[in-house]
């Protein structure tokens, strides 16, 4: 996977909340594997395991309100997010006619996000990690034998949604 995105960080303190943001979009890339462990049959839905890793990089050059009045609020910092994800998913393929198929799916997903905010001027770092377990739902629409469009959403622990093109290799 590859994409671009925008990101901003708010850092509260006892007197003020600083907001870090940047002029350019960040880059997101990653890879994943999905394996079917139980096939879809007339009696049982399919069950699959999904594993992925994603790296996101964002450069920040502005701090607001931050700093001393009259001083420059320009910064040079980079935020790196490493996301590790493991999911157990169940789905059922419905064939509407020879051209239309729909595959609703859902499951539970464990996600670990590790953050590293590096000051590119003095080399200092700040960061941490967070684990989350969330249920998710989605819909996959097969286009050809090895291609499909999909949408997916989760609403616990924040709103997470995605859409994309799936390419299968056999």
PDB file of C-alpha atoms in Angstrom:
ATOM      1  CA  UNK A   1       0.000   0.000   0.000  1.00  0.00           C
ATOM      2  CA  UNK A   2       1.054   3.554  -0.586  1.00  0.00           C
ATOM      3  CA  UNK A   3      -0.632   6.876   0.083  1.00  0.00           C
ATOM      4  CA  UNK A   4      -0.366  10.421   1.342  1.00  0.00           C
ATOM      5  CA  UNK A   5      -2.014  12.087   4.305  1.00  0.00           C
ATOM      6  CA  UNK A   6      -2.120  15.030   6.658  1.00  0.00           C
ATOM      7  CA  UNK A   7      -1.425  14.864  10.362  1.00  0.00           C
ATOM      8  CA  UNK A   8      -1.271  17.344  13.239  1.00  0.00           C
ATOM      9  CA  UNK A   9      -0.254  16.863  16.873  1.00  0.00           C
ATOM     10  CA  UNK A  10      -1.523  18.676  19.972  1.00  0.00           C
ATOM     11  CA  UNK A  11       0.782  18.703  23.009  1.00  0.00           C
ATOM     12  CA  UNK A  12      -0.894  19.989  26.188  1.00  0.00           C
ATOM     13  CA  UNK A  13       1.046  21.439  29.108  1.00  0.00           C
ATOM     14  CA  UNK A  14      -0.056  23.178  32.291  1.00  0.00           C
ATOM     15  CA  UNK A  15      -0.343  26.609  30.656  1.00  0.00           C
ATOM     16  CA  UNK A  16      -0.860  26.137  26.913  1.00  0.00           C
ATOM     17  CA  UNK A  17      -1.550  23.507  24.265  1.00  0.00           C
ATOM     18  CA  UNK A  18       0.939  23.542  21.407  1.00  0.00           C
ATOM     19  CA  UNK A  19      -0.201  22.441  17.941  1.00  0.00           C
ATOM     20  CA  UNK A  20       2.392  21.052  15.517  1.00  0.00           C
ATOM     21  CA  UNK A  21       1.599  20.907  11.802  1.00  0.00           C
ATOM     22  CA  UNK A  22       3.280  21.140   8.431  1.00  0.00           C
ATOM     23  CA  UNK A  23       2.945  22.536   4.934  1.00  0.00           C
ATOM     24  CA  UNK A  24       3.506  19.269   3.059  1.00  0.00           C
ATOM     25  CA  UNK A  25       1.623  15.971   3.037  1.00  0.00           C
ATOM     26  CA  UNK A  26       3.129  12.945   4.702  1.00  0.00           C
ATOM     27  CA  UNK A  27       3.802   9.580   3.108  1.00  0.00           C
ATOM     28  CA  UNK A  28       2.248   6.280   4.127  1.00  0.00           C
ATOM     29  CA  UNK A  29       3.409   2.875   2.915  1.00  0.00           C
ATOM     30  CA  UNK A  30       3.125  -0.686   4.051  1.00  0.00           C
ATOM     31  CA  UNK A  31       2.451  -4.311   3.257  1.00  0.00           C
ATOM     32  CA  UNK A  32       0.247  -7.095   4.487  1.00  0.00           C
ATOM     33  CA  UNK A  33      -0.670 -10.732   4.148  1.00  0.00           C
ATOM     34  CA  UNK A  34      -4.060 -12.361   4.420  1.00  0.00           C
ATOM     35  CA  UNK A  35      -4.666 -16.095   4.650  1.00  0.00           C
ATOM     36  CA  UNK A  36      -7.952 -17.957   4.530  1.00  0.00           C
ATOM     37  CA  UNK A  37      -8.030 -20.629   7.237  1.00  0.00           C
ATOM     38  CA  UNK A  38     -11.681 -21.751   6.747  1.00  0.00           C
ATOM     39  CA  UNK A  39     -13.249 -21.444   3.269  1.00  0.00           C
ATOM     40  CA  UNK A  40     -16.741 -20.046   2.648  1.00  0.00           C
ATOM     41  CA  UNK A  41     -19.206 -22.951   2.291  1.00  0.00           C
ATOM     42  CA  UNK A  42     -22.987 -23.336   2.229  1.00  0.00           C
ATOM     43  CA  UNK A  43     -22.865 -24.061   5.973  1.00  0.00           C
ATOM     44  CA  UNK A  44     -20.016 -21.892   7.324  1.00  0.00           C
ATOM     45  CA  UNK A  45     -18.698 -18.407   6.605  1.00  0.00           C
ATOM     46  CA  UNK A  46     -15.066 -17.909   5.658  1.00  0.00           C
ATOM     47  CA  UNK A  47     -12.525 -17.144   8.367  1.00  0.00           C
ATOM     48  CA  UNK A  48      -9.246 -15.402   7.577  1.00  0.00           C
ATOM     49  CA  UNK A  49      -6.180 -14.066   9.383  1.00  0.00           C
ATOM     50  CA  UNK A  50      -4.795 -10.679   8.325  1.00  0.00           C
ATOM     51  CA  UNK A  51      -1.367  -9.259   9.237  1.00  0.00           C
ATOM     52  CA  UNK A  52       0.027  -5.885   8.140  1.00  0.00           C
ATOM     53  CA  UNK A  53       2.681  -3.286   8.900  1.00  0.00           C
ATOM     54  CA  UNK A  54       2.491   0.379   7.916  1.00  0.00           C
ATOM     55  CA  UNK A  55       4.982   3.252   8.217  1.00  0.00           C
ATOM     56  CA  UNK A  56       3.866   6.882   8.091  1.00  0.00           C
ATOM     57  CA  UNK A  57       6.160   9.936   8.007  1.00  0.00           C
ATOM     58  CA  UNK A  58       5.051  13.548   8.566  1.00  0.00           C
ATOM     59  CA  UNK A  59       7.234  16.676   8.679  1.00  0.00           C
ATOM     60  CA  UNK A  60       6.189  19.579  10.917  1.00  0.00           C
ATOM     61  CA  UNK A  61       7.442  23.114  10.383  1.00  0.00           C
ATOM     62  CA  UNK A  62       4.980  25.204  12.463  1.00  0.00           C
ATOM     63  CA  UNK A  63       4.206  25.403  16.175  1.00  0.00           C
ATOM     64  CA  UNK A  64       1.113  27.335  17.320  1.00  0.00           C
ATOM     65  CA  UNK A  65       0.542  29.080  19.685  1.00  0.00           C
ATOM     66  CA  UNK A  66       3.813  27.915  21.275  1.00  0.00           C
ATOM     67  CA  UNK A  67       6.972  29.780  21.987  1.00  0.00           C
ATOM     68  CA  UNK A  68       7.579  33.254  23.328  1.00  0.00           C
ATOM     69  CA  UNK A  69       5.610  36.205  21.897  1.00  0.00           C
ATOM     70  CA  UNK A  70       7.606  37.775  19.079  1.00  0.00           C
ATOM     71  CA  UNK A  71       9.817  34.696  18.708  1.00  0.00           C
ATOM     72  CA  UNK A  72       9.820  32.498  15.633  1.00  0.00           C
ATOM     73  CA  UNK A  73       7.388  29.575  15.811  1.00  0.00           C
ATOM     74  CA  UNK A  74       9.181  27.686  13.046  1.00  0.00           C
ATOM     75  CA  UNK A  75      10.236  24.127  13.886  1.00  0.00           C
ATOM     76  CA  UNK A  76      11.835  21.226  12.046  1.00  0.00           C
ATOM     77  CA  UNK A  77      10.421  17.955  13.390  1.00  0.00           C
ATOM     78  CA  UNK A  78       9.481  14.579  11.914  1.00  0.00           C
ATOM     79  CA  UNK A  79       6.777  12.247  13.218  1.00  0.00           C
ATOM     80  CA  UNK A  80       7.144   8.546  12.411  1.00  0.00           C
ATOM     81  CA  UNK A  81       4.229   6.184  13.059  1.00  0.00           C
ATOM     82  CA  UNK A  82       4.769   2.421  12.857  1.00  0.00           C
ATOM     83  CA  UNK A  83       1.488   0.495  12.864  1.00  0.00           C
ATOM     84  CA  UNK A  84       1.354  -3.270  13.407  1.00  0.00           C
ATOM     85  CA  UNK A  85      -2.004  -4.923  12.874  1.00  0.00           C
ATOM     86  CA  UNK A  86      -3.432  -8.422  13.312  1.00  0.00           C
ATOM     87  CA  UNK A  87      -7.072  -9.283  12.574  1.00  0.00           C
ATOM     88  CA  UNK A  88      -9.371 -12.289  12.603  1.00  0.00           C
ATOM     89  CA  UNK A  89     -12.083 -11.798   9.992  1.00  0.00           C
ATOM     90  CA  UNK A  90     -15.253 -13.624   8.952  1.00  0.00           C
ATOM     91  CA  UNK A  91     -17.051 -13.109   5.636  1.00  0.00           C
ATOM     92  CA  UNK A  92     -19.792 -14.507   3.432  1.00  0.00           C
ATOM     93  CA  UNK A  93     -19.900 -14.208  -0.384  1.00  0.00           C
ATOM     94  CA  UNK A  94     -23.331 -13.558  -1.893  1.00  0.00           C
ATOM     95  CA  UNK A  95     -23.742 -14.036  -5.654  1.00  0.00           C
ATOM     96  CA  UNK A  96     -26.567 -11.821  -6.914  1.00  0.00           C
ATOM     97  CA  UNK A  97     -26.171 -12.834 -10.568  1.00  0.00           C
ATOM     98  CA  UNK A  98     -23.318 -13.748 -12.917  1.00  0.00           C
ATOM     99  CA  UNK A  99     -21.934 -10.169 -12.821  1.00  0.00           C
ATOM    100  CA  UNK A 100     -22.675  -8.974  -9.266  1.00  0.00           C
ATOM    101  CA  UNK A 101     -21.206 -10.361  -6.067  1.00  0.00           C
ATOM    102  CA  UNK A 102     -21.092  -8.827  -2.591  1.00  0.00           C
ATOM    103  CA  UNK A 103     -19.021  -9.987   0.362  1.00  0.00           C
ATOM    104  CA  UNK A 104     -19.819  -8.372   3.730  1.00  0.00           C
ATOM    105  CA  UNK A 105     -17.168  -8.995   6.387  1.00  0.00           C
ATOM    106  CA  UNK A 106     -16.375  -8.203   9.980  1.00  0.00           C
ATOM    107  CA  UNK A 107     -14.061  -9.178  12.761  1.00  0.00           C
ATOM    108  CA  UNK A 108     -11.790  -8.057  15.547  1.00  0.00           C
ATOM    109  CA  UNK A 109      -8.511  -6.220  15.048  1.00  0.00           C
ATOM    110  CA  UNK A 110      -5.510  -5.705  17.350  1.00  0.00           C
ATOM    111  CA  UNK A 111      -3.416  -2.653  16.497  1.00  0.00           C
ATOM    112  CA  UNK A 112      -0.145  -1.389  17.982  1.00  0.00           C
ATOM    113  CA  UNK A 113       0.970   2.130  17.024  1.00  0.00           C
ATOM    114  CA  UNK A 114       4.519   3.192  17.927  1.00  0.00           C
ATOM    115  CA  UNK A 115       5.324   6.906  17.613  1.00  0.00           C
ATOM    116  CA  UNK A 116       8.608   8.749  17.387  1.00  0.00           C
ATOM    117  CA  UNK A 117       8.712  12.560  17.193  1.00  0.00           C
ATOM    118  CA  UNK A 118      12.258  13.632  16.319  1.00  0.00           C
ATOM    119  CA  UNK A 119      13.548  17.191  16.456  1.00  0.00           C
ATOM    120  CA  UNK A 120      15.709  17.423  13.333  1.00  0.00           C
ATOM    121  CA  UNK A 121      17.663  20.374  14.761  1.00  0.00           C
ATOM    122  CA  UNK A 122      18.891  18.980  18.100  1.00  0.00           C
ATOM    123  CA  UNK A 123      18.243  15.245  17.544  1.00  0.00           C
ATOM    124  CA  UNK A 124      15.984  14.765  20.580  1.00  0.00           C
ATOM    125  CA  UNK A 125      13.132  12.222  20.520  1.00  0.00           C
ATOM    126  CA  UNK A 126       9.725  11.814  22.174  1.00  0.00           C
ATOM    127  CA  UNK A 127       7.249   9.003  21.619  1.00  0.00           C
ATOM    128  CA  UNK A 128       5.456   5.959  22.897  1.00  0.00           C
ATOM    129  CA  UNK A 129       3.149   3.147  21.895  1.00  0.00           C
ATOM    130  CA  UNK A 130      -0.517   2.218  22.242  1.00  0.00           C
ATOM    131  CA  UNK A 131      -2.376  -1.069  21.762  1.00  0.00           C
ATOM    132  CA  UNK A 132      -6.055  -1.179  20.731  1.00  0.00           C
ATOM    133  CA  UNK A 133      -8.618  -3.932  20.129  1.00  0.00           C
ATOM    134  CA  UNK A 134     -11.555  -2.928  17.932  1.00  0.00           C
ATOM    135  CA  UNK A 135     -14.340  -4.650  16.037  1.00  0.00           C
ATOM    136  CA  UNK A 136     -14.715  -3.688  12.359  1.00  0.00           C
ATOM    137  CA  UNK A 137     -17.183  -4.141   9.494  1.00  0.00           C
ATOM    138  CA  UNK A 138     -16.810  -3.809   5.749  1.00  0.00           C
ATOM    139  CA  UNK A 139     -17.970  -4.697   2.281  1.00  0.00           C
ATOM    140  CA  UNK A 140     -15.915  -6.224  -0.536  1.00  0.00           C
ATOM    141  CA  UNK A 141     -17.174  -6.100  -4.147  1.00  0.00           C
ATOM    142  CA  UNK A 142     -15.288  -8.481  -6.488  1.00  0.00           C
ATOM    143  CA  UNK A 143     -14.612  -6.924  -9.909  1.00  0.00           C
ATOM    144  CA  UNK A 144     -12.686  -9.782 -11.564  1.00  0.00           C
ATOM    145  CA  UNK A 145     -11.186 -13.054 -10.329  1.00  0.00           C
ATOM    146  CA  UNK A 146      -8.192 -11.349  -8.660  1.00  0.00           C
ATOM    147  CA  UNK A 147      -9.423  -7.776  -8.120  1.00  0.00           C
ATOM    148  CA  UNK A 148     -11.990  -6.239  -5.784  1.00  0.00           C
ATOM    149  CA  UNK A 149     -13.058  -2.902  -4.324  1.00  0.00           C
ATOM    150  CA  UNK A 150     -13.563  -2.643  -0.579  1.00  0.00           C
ATOM    151  CA  UNK A 151     -14.687  -0.288   2.190  1.00  0.00           C
ATOM    152  CA  UNK A 152     -14.092  -0.842   5.901  1.00  0.00           C
ATOM    153  CA  UNK A 153     -14.944   1.044   9.101  1.00  0.00           C
ATOM    154  CA  UNK A 154     -14.504   0.829  12.866  1.00  0.00           C
ATOM    155  CA  UNK A 155     -16.175   3.110  15.406  1.00  0.00           C
ATOM    156  CA  UNK A 156     -14.605   2.184  18.754  1.00  0.00           C
ATOM    157  CA  UNK A 157     -11.490   4.016  19.960  1.00  0.00           C
ATOM    158  CA  UNK A 158     -12.051   6.721  17.359  1.00  0.00           C
ATOM    159  CA  UNK A 159     -13.329   6.608  13.814  1.00  0.00           C
ATOM    160  CA  UNK A 160     -11.271   4.563  11.376  1.00  0.00           C
ATOM    161  CA  UNK A 161     -12.293   4.048   7.790  1.00  0.00           C
ATOM    162  CA  UNK A 162     -10.679   3.025   4.564  1.00  0.00           C
ATOM    163  CA  UNK A 163     -11.402   2.159   0.973  1.00  0.00           C
ATOM    164  CA  UNK A 164      -9.270   0.672  -1.728  1.00  0.00           C
ATOM    165  CA  UNK A 165      -8.477  -1.760  -4.475  1.00  0.00           C
ATOM    166  CA  UNK A 166      -7.537  -5.318  -3.548  1.00  0.00           C
ATOM    167  CA  UNK A 167      -5.214  -7.367  -5.771  1.00  0.00           C
ATOM    168  CA  UNK A 168      -4.948 -11.105  -5.089  1.00  0.00           C
ATOM    169  CA  UNK A 169      -2.072 -13.339  -6.095  1.00  0.00           C
ATOM    170  CA  UNK A 170      -2.575 -17.066  -6.584  1.00  0.00           C
TER     171      UNK A 170
END
